[in-house]
CSV table of C-alpha atoms and ligand atoms in Angstrom, one decimal:
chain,number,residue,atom,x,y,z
R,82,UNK,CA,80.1,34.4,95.8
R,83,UNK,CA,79.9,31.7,98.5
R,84,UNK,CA,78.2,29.5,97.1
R,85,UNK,CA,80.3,28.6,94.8
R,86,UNK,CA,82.0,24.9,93.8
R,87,UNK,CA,85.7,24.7,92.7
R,88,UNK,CA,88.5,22.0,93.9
R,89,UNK,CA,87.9,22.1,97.4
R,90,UNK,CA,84.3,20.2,96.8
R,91,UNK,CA,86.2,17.3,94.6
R,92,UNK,CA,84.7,13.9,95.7
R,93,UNK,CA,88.1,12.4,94.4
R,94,UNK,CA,90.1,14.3,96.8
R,95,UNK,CA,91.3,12.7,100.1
R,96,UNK,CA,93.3,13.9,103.3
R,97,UNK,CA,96.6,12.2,104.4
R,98,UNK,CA,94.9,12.5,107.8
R,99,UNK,CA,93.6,9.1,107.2
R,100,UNK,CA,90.8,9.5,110.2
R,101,UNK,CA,88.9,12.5,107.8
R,102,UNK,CA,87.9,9.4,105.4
R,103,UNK,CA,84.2,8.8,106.0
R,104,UNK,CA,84.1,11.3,109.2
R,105,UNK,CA,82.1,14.0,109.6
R,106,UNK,CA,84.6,16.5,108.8
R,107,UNK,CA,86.6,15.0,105.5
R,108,UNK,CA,88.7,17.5,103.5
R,109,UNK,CA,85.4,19.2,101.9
R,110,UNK,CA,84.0,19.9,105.3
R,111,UNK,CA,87.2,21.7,106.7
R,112,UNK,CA,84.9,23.7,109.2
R,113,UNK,CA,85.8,26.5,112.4
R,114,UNK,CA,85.4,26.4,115.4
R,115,UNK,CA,87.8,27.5,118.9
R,116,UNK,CA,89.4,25.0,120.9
R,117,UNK,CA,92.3,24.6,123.7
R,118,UNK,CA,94.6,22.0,123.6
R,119,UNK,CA,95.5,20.7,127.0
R,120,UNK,CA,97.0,23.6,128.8
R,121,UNK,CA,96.9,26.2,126.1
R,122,UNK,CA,94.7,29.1,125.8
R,123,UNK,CA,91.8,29.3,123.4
R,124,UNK,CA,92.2,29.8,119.4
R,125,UNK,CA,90.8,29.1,116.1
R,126,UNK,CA,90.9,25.6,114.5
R,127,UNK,CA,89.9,23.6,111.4
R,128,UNK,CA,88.3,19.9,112.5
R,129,UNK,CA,89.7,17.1,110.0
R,130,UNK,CA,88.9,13.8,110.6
R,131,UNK,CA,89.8,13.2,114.7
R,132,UNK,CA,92.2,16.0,114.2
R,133,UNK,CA,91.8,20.1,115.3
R,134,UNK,CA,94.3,22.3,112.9
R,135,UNK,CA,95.8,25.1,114.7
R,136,UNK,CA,95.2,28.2,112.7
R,137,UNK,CA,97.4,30.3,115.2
R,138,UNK,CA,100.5,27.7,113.8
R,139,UNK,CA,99.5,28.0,110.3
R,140,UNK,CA,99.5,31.6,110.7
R,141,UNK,CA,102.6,31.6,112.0
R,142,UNK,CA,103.9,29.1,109.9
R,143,UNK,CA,105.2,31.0,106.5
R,144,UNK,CA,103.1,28.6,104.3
R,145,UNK,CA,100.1,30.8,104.1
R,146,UNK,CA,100.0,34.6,101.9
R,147,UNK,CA,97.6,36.4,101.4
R,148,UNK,CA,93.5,36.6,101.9
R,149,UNK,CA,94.3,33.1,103.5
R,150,UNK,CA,97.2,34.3,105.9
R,151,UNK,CA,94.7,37.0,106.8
R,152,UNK,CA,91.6,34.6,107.4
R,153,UNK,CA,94.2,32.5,109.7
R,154,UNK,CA,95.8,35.6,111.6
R,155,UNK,CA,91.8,36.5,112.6
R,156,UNK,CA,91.1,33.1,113.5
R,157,UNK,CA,94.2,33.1,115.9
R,158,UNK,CA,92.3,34.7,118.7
R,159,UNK,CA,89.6,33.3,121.4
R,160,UNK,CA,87.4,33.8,119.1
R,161,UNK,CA,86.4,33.7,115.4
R,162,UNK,CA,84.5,36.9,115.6
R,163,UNK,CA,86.8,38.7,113.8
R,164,UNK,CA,87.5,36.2,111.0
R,165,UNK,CA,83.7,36.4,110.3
R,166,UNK,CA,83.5,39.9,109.7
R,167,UNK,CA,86.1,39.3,106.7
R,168,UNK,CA,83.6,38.0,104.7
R,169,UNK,CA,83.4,34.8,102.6
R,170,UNK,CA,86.3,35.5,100.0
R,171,UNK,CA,89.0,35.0,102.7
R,172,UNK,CA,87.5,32.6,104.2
R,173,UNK,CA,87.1,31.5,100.8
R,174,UNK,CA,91.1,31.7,100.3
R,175,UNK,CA,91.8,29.9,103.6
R,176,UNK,CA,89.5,26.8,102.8
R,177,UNK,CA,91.5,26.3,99.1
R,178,UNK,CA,94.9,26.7,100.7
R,179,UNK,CA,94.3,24.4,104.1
R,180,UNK,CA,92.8,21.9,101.3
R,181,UNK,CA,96.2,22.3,98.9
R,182,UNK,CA,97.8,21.1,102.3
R,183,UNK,CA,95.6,18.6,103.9
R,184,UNK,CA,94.8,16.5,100.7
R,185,UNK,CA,96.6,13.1,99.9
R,186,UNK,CA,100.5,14.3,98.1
R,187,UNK,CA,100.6,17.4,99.3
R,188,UNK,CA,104.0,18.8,99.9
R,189,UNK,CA,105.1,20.3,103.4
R,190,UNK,CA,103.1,17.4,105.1
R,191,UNK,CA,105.4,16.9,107.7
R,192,UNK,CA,105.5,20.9,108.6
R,193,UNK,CA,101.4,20.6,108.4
R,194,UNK,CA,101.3,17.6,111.0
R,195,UNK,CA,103.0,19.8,113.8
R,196,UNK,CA,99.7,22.2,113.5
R,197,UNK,CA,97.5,19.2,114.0
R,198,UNK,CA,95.7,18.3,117.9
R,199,UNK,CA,94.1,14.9,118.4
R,200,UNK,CA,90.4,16.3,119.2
R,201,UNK,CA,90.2,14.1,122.0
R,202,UNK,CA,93.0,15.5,124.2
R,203,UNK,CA,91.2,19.2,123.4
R,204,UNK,CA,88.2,21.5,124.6
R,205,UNK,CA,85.9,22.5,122.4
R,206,UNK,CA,84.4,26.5,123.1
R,207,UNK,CA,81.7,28.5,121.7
R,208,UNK,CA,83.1,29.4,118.4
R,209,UNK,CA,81.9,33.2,118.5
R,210,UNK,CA,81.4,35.7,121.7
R,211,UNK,CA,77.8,36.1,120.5
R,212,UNK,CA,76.3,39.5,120.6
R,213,UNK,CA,72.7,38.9,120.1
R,214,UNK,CA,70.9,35.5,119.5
R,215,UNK,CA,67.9,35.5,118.2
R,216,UNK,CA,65.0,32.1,117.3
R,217,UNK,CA,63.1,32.4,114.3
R,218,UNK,CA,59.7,29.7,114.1
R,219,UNK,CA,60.1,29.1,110.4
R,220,UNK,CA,59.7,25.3,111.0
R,221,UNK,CA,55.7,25.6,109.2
R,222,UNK,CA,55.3,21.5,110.2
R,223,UNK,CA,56.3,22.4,113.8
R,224,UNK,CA,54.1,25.5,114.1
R,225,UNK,CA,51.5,23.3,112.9
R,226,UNK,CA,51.9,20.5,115.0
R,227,UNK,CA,52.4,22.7,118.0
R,228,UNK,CA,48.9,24.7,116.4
R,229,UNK,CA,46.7,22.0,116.4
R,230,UNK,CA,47.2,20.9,119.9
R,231,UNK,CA,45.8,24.4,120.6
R,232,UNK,CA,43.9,25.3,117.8
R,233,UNK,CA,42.5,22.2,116.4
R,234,UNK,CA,40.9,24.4,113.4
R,235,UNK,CA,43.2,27.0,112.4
R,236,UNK,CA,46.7,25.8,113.8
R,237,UNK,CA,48.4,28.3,112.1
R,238,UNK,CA,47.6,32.2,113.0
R,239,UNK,CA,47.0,34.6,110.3
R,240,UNK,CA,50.4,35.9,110.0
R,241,UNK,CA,52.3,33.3,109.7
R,242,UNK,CA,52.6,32.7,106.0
R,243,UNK,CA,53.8,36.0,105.2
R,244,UNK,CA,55.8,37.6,107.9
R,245,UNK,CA,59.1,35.1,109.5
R,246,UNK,CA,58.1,35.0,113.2
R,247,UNK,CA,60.7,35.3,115.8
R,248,UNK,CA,61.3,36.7,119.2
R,249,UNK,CA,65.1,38.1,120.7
R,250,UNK,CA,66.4,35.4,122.6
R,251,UNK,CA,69.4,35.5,125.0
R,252,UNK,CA,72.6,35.4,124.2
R,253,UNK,CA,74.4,34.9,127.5
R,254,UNK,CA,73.2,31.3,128.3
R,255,UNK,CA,74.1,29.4,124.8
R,256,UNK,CA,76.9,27.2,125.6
R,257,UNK,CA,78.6,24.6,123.6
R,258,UNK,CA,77.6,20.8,122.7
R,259,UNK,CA,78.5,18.8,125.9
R,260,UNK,CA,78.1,21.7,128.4
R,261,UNK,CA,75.3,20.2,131.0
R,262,UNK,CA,71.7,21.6,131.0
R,263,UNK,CA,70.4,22.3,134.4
R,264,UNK,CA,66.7,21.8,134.5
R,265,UNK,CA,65.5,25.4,135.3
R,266,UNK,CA,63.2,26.4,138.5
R,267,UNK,CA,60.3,28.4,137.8
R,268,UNK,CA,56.5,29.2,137.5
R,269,UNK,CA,53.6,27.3,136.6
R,270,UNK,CA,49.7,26.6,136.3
R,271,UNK,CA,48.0,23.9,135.1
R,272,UNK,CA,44.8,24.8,133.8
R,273,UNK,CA,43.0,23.0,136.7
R,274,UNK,CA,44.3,25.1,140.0
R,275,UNK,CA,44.0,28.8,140.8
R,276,UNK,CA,47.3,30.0,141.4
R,277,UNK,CA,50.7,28.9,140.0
R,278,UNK,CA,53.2,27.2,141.8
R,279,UNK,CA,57.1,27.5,141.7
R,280,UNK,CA,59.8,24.7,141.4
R,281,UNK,CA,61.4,22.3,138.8
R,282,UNK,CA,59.6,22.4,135.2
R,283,UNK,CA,58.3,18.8,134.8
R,284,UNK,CA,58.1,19.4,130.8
R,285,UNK,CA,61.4,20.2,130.0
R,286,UNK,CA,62.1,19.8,126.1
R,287,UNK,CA,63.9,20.2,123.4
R,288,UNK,CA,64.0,21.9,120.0
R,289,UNK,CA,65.7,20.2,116.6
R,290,UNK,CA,66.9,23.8,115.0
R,291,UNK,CA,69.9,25.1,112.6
R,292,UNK,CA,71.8,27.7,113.7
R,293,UNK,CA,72.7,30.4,111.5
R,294,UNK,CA,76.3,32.2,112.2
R,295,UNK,CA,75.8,35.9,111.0
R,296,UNK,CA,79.3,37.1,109.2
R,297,UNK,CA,79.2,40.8,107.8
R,298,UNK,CA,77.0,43.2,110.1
R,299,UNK,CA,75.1,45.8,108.5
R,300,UNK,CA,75.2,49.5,109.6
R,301,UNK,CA,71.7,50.6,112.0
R,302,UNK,CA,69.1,52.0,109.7
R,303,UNK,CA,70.4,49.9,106.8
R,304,UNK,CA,68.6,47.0,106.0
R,305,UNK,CA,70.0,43.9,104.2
R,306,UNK,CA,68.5,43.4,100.8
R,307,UNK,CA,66.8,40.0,100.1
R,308,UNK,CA,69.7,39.5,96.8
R,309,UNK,CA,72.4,40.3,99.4
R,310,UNK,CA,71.7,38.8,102.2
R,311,UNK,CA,73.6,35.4,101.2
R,312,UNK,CA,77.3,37.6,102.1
R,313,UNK,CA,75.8,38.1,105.6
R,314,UNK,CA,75.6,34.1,106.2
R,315,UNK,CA,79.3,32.8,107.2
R,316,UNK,CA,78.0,28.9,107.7
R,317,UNK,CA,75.5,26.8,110.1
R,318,UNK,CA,75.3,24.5,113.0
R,319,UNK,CA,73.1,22.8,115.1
R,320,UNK,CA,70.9,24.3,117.7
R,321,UNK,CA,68.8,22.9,120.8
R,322,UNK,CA,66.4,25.4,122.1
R,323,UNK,CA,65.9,23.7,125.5
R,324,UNK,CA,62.5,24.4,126.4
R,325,UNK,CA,60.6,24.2,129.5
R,326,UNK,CA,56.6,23.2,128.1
R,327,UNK,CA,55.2,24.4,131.6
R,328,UNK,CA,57.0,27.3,132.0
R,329,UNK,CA,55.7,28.7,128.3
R,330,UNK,CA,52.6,27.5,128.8
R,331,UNK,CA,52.0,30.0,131.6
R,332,UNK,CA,53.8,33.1,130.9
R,333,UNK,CA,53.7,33.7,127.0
R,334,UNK,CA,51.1,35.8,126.7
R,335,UNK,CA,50.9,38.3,125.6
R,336,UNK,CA,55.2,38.7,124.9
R,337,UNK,CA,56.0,35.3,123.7
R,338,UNK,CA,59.1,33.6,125.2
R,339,UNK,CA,61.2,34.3,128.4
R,340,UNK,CA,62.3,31.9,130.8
R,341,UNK,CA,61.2,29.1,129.5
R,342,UNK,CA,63.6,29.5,126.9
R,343,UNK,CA,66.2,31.4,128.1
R,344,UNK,CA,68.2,29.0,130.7
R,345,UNK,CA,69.9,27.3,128.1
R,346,UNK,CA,70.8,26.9,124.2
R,347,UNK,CA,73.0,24.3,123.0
R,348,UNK,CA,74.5,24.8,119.7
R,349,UNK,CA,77.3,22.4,118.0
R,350,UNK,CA,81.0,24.0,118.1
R,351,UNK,CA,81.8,24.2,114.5
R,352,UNK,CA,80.9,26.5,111.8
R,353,UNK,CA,79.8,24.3,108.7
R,354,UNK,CA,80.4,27.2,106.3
R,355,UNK,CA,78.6,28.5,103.4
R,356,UNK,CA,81.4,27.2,101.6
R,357,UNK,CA,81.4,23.6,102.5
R,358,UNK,CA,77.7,23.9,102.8
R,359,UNK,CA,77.5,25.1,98.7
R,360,UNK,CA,77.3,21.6,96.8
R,361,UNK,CA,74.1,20.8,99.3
R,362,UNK,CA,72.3,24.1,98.4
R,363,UNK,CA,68.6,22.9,96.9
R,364,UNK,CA,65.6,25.0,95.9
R,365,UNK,CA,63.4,26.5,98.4
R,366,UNK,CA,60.2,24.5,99.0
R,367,UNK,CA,57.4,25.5,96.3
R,368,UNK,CA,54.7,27.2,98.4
R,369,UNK,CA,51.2,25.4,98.6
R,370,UNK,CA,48.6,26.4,96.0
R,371,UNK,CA,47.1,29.5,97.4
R,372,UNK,CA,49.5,30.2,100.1
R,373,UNK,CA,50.6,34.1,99.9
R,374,UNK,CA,53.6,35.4,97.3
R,375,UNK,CA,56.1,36.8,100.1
R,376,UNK,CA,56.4,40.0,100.0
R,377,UNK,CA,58.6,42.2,97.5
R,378,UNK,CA,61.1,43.0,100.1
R,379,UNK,CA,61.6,39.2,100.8
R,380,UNK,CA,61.3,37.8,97.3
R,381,UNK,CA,64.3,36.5,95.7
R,382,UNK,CA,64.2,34.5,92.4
R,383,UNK,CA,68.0,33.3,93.2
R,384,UNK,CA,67.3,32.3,96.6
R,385,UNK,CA,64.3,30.7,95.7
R,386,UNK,CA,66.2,28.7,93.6
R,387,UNK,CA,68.9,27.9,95.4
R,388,UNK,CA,68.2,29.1,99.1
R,389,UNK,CA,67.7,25.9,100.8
R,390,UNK,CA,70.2,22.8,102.2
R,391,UNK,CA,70.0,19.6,101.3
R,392,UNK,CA,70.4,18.3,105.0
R,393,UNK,CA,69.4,15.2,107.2
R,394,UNK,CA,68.7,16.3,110.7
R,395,UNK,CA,68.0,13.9,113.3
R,396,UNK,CA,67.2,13.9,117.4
R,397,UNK,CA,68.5,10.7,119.4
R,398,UNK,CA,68.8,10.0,123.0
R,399,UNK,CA,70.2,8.2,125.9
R,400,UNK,CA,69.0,7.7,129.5
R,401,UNK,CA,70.9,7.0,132.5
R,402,UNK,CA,69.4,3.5,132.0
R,403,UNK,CA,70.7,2.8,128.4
R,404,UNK,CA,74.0,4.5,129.3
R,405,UNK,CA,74.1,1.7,132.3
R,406,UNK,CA,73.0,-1.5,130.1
R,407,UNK,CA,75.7,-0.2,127.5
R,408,UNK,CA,72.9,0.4,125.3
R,409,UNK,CA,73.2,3.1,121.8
R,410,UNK,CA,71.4,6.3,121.7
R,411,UNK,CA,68.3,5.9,120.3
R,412,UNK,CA,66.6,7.9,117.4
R,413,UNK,CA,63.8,9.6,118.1
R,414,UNK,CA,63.7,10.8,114.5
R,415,UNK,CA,65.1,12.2,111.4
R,416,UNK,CA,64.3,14.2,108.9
R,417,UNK,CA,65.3,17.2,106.0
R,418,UNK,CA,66.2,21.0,106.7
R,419,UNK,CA,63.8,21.7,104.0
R,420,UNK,CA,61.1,21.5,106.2
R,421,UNK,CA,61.1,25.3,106.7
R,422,UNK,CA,59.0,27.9,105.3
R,423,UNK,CA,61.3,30.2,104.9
R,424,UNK,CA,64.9,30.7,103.6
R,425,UNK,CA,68.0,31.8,106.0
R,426,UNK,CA,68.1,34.4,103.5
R,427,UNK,CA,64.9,35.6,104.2
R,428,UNK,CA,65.2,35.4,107.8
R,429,UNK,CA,68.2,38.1,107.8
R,430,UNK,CA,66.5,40.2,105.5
R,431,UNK,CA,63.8,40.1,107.7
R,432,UNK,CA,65.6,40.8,110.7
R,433,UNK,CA,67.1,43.7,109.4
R,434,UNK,CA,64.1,45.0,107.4
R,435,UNK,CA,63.3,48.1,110.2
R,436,UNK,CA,67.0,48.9,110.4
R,437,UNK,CA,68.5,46.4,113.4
R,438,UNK,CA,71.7,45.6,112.7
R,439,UNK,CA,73.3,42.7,113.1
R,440,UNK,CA,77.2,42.3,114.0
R,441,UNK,CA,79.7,38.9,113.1
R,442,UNK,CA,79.2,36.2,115.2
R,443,UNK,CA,75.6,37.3,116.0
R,444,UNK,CA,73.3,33.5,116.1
R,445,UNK,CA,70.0,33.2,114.5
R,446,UNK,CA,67.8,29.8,115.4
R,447,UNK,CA,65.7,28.6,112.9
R,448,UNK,CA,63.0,27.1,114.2
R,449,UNK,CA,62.1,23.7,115.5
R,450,UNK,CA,62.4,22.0,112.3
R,451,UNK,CA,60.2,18.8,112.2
R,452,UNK,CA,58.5,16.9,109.2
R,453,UNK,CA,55.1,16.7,108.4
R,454,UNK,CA,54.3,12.9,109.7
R,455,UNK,CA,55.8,11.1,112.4
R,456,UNK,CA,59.5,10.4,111.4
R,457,UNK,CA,60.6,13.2,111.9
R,458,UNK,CA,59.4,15.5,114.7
R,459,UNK,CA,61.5,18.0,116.6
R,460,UNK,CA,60.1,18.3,120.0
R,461,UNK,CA,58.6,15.6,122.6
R,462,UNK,CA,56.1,18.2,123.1
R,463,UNK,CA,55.0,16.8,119.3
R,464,UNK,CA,56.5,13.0,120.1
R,465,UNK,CA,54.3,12.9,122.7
R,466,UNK,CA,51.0,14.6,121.6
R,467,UNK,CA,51.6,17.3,124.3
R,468,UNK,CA,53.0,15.0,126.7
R,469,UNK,CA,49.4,12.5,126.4
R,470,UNK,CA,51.4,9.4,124.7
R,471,UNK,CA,54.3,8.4,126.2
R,472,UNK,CA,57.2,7.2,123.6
R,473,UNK,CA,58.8,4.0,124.4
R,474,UNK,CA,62.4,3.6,124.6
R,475,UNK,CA,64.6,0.1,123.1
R,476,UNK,CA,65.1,-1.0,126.8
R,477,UNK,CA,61.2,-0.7,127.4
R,478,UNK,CA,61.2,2.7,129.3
R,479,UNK,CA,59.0,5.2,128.8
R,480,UNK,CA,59.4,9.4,128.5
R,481,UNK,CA,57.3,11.9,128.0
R,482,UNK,CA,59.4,14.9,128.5
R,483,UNK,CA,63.0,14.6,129.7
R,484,UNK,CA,64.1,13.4,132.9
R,485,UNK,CA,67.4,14.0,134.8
R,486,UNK,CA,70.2,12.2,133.5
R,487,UNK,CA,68.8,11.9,130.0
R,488,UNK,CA,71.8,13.1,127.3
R,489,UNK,CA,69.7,14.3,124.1
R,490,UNK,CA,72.0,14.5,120.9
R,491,UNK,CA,71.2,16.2,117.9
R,492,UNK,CA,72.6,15.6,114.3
R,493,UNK,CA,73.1,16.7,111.2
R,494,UNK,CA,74.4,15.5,107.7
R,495,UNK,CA,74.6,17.2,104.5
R,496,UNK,CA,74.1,14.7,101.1
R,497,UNK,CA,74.5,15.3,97.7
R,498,UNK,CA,74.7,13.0,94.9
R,499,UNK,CA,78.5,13.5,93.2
R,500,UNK,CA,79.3,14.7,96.6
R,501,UNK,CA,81.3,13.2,99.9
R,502,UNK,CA,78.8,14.0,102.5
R,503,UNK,CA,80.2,16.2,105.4
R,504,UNK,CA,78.6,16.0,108.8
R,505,UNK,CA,78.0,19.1,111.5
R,506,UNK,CA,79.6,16.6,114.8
R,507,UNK,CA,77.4,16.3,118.1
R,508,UNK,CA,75.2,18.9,119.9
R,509,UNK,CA,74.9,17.2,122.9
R,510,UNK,CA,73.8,17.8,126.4
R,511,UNK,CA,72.4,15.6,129.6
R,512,UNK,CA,70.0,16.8,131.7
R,513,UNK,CA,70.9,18.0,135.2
R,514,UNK,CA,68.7,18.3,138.1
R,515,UNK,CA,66.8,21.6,139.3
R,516,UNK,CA,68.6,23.8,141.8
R,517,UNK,CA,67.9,23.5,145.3
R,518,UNK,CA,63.7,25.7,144.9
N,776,LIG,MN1,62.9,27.6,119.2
């Protein structure tokens, strides 16, 4: 079981890296990703505090047996791939034995310290190779808000509330926070001229979403039942689905996304596993009276119960101008991941319901996740009313979409009462101008 609490979520426990205290990543976060120290070639590590842990050391190290020694040995490549398809129980064992070593007394500290990188003298890289990515709209205030700009009187379409919507995105253009996002070249057509034009998309935006790291595959022509589908989930992060407004607006129909979407995907580099993630597991939001009973095949009392995360997500951002005057990121808004219709449960199941099968280290996006009033909304295409009311920045200037130079910066905590609260780290990325049209 993954979801399960033992030692490792003790809110009495501290690290003897004295920098996890009150970080994002304190000993109950302990989560994956791949980095590089300077000069070395990629591998697995565990972020503590504003330290990476070398997982090809502790491998190599003679302090880890077992499950755990096996979880390290597959994180000791370029990617964690491999250590995903293990499954939760050694990545499980891993979690309790890097905790036995990173918390405050532990013996074997000074062996432990060797395997430790300051995070700032490293590169961060995508955690997984990612074989298939794929966005999900299960954000219902988003659909909505997005709806009604188009569909003033029935915002949401008829399928909506019983079938998870989602499209195959591409995997070949997600990069990791910080990597720069070039504004993208392409069609476009107001609704006033005759015949598009091509060049820079003037509505570039972004989208607030979790991303969802697949562990376990399934074989083709087996679906993933609704009770199992929890295995399947190795942890989250953050996800921006850069999107180009005028693009979309021009060639979805009738096929949905393509190159409005697909230039770029920014996701946070480390996996917040299902393991960390397990104290801030909440109930699925009750349906509204008269809203459909999901289907059989996507009905789960447990996940219900239990399928949702207790998580604060939030959008800020910087311009050039800010950056200049010295001036913090602002917040655009913040709001809770239980703002989706759906459960990441049910969005596997789903995905697998007609046989696809899904490999480790495949990404799922949930959907622009964004609250029902104004706090919380995650797109300036809903900021700004469709781009008709410009949102004023601390410094007195004014956006509607984004504009080159801008850095956008999503992020994400997890709270619990009785719990230390872990963060996800940055998912970052400034705006770069067009190519040369
Ligand atoms: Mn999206």
């Amino acid at each position: 079981m993954s979801a399960m609490i033992d030692e490792t979520h003790d809110a009495t426990r501290r690290s003897w890296v004295a920098s996890a205290q009150g970080s994002d990543f304190p000993i109950q976060n302990l989560p994956l990703g791949v980095f590089s120290p300077t000069g070395g070639p990629p591998r697995g590590g565990v972020a503590i505090g504003d330290q990476i842990l070398d997982l090809a050391q502790a491998a190599a190290s003679g302090l880890l047996s077992g499950e755990a020694l096996a979880a390290a040995q597959a994180a000791s490549g370029a990617t964690l791939n491999p250590l995903l398809a293990l499954g939760a129980a050694p990545r499980r064992a891993l979690r309790r034995r890097l905790f036995e070593l990173l918390s405050d007394g532990a013996q074997d500290q000074a062996r432990v310290a060797a395997w430790l990188h300051p995070a700032a003298d490293c590169t961060l890289h995508l955690p997984c190779a990612i074989g298939d990515y794929t966005d999900f709209y299960a954000g219902i205030h988003h659909a909505l808000n997005v709806g009604r700009q188009f569909r003033p009187d029935n915002p949401l379409l008829p399928n909506y509330k019983h079938v998870p919507i989602g499209y195959h995105g591409r995997a070949s253009s997600v990069r990791v926070s910080g990597a720069p996002v070039r504004r993208p070249n392409g069609q476009q057509k107001a609704p006033d001229v005759e015949a598009p034009v091509f060049g820079p998309a003037r509505r570039l935006d972004l989208e607030l979403e979790l991303g969802v790291w697949i562990g376990p595959g399934n074989v083709l022509g087996e679906p993933v039942p609704i009770g199992e589908a929890e295995a399947h989930i190795a942890g989250l992060c953050l996800l921006n689905d850069w999107s180009a407004r005028d693009l979309q607006a021009w060639e979805y129909q009738p096929l949905g996304p393509f190159l409005a979407k697909n230039f770029m995907t920014t996701v946070s580099p480390w996996i917040i596993t299902a393991e960390a993630l397990a104290p801030f597991r909440t109930a699925q939001a009750k349906r509204p009276e008269g809203d459909p009973t999901p289907l059989p095949y996507l009905m789960d009392e447990a996940d219900q119960a239990t399928g949702a995360y207790a998580l604060q997500l939030g959008v800020l951002i910087r311009t050039p101008a800010m950056r200049q005057a010295g001036i913090a990121a602002h917040r655009l808004g913040q709001g809770p991941a239980t703002n989706l219709y759906w459960t990441m449960a049910q969005l596997v199941t789903h995905h697998t319901v007609g046989g696809c099968d899904l490999r480790p280290g495949d990404l799922l996006g949930s959907g622009t996740i964004s609250t029902p009033d104004d706090s919380g909304l995650g797109s300036l295409l809903e900021l700004t009313r469709g781009g008709k009311e410009p949102i004023t920045l601390p410094n007195g200037e004014t956006r509607t979409f984004l504009e080159d130079g801008d850095e956008l910066i999503l992020a994400g905590r997890a709270v619990a009462e009785g719990f230390v609260s872990i963060g996800f780290g940055p998912c970052t990325g400034v705006v770069a101008p067009a190519p040369q049209a």
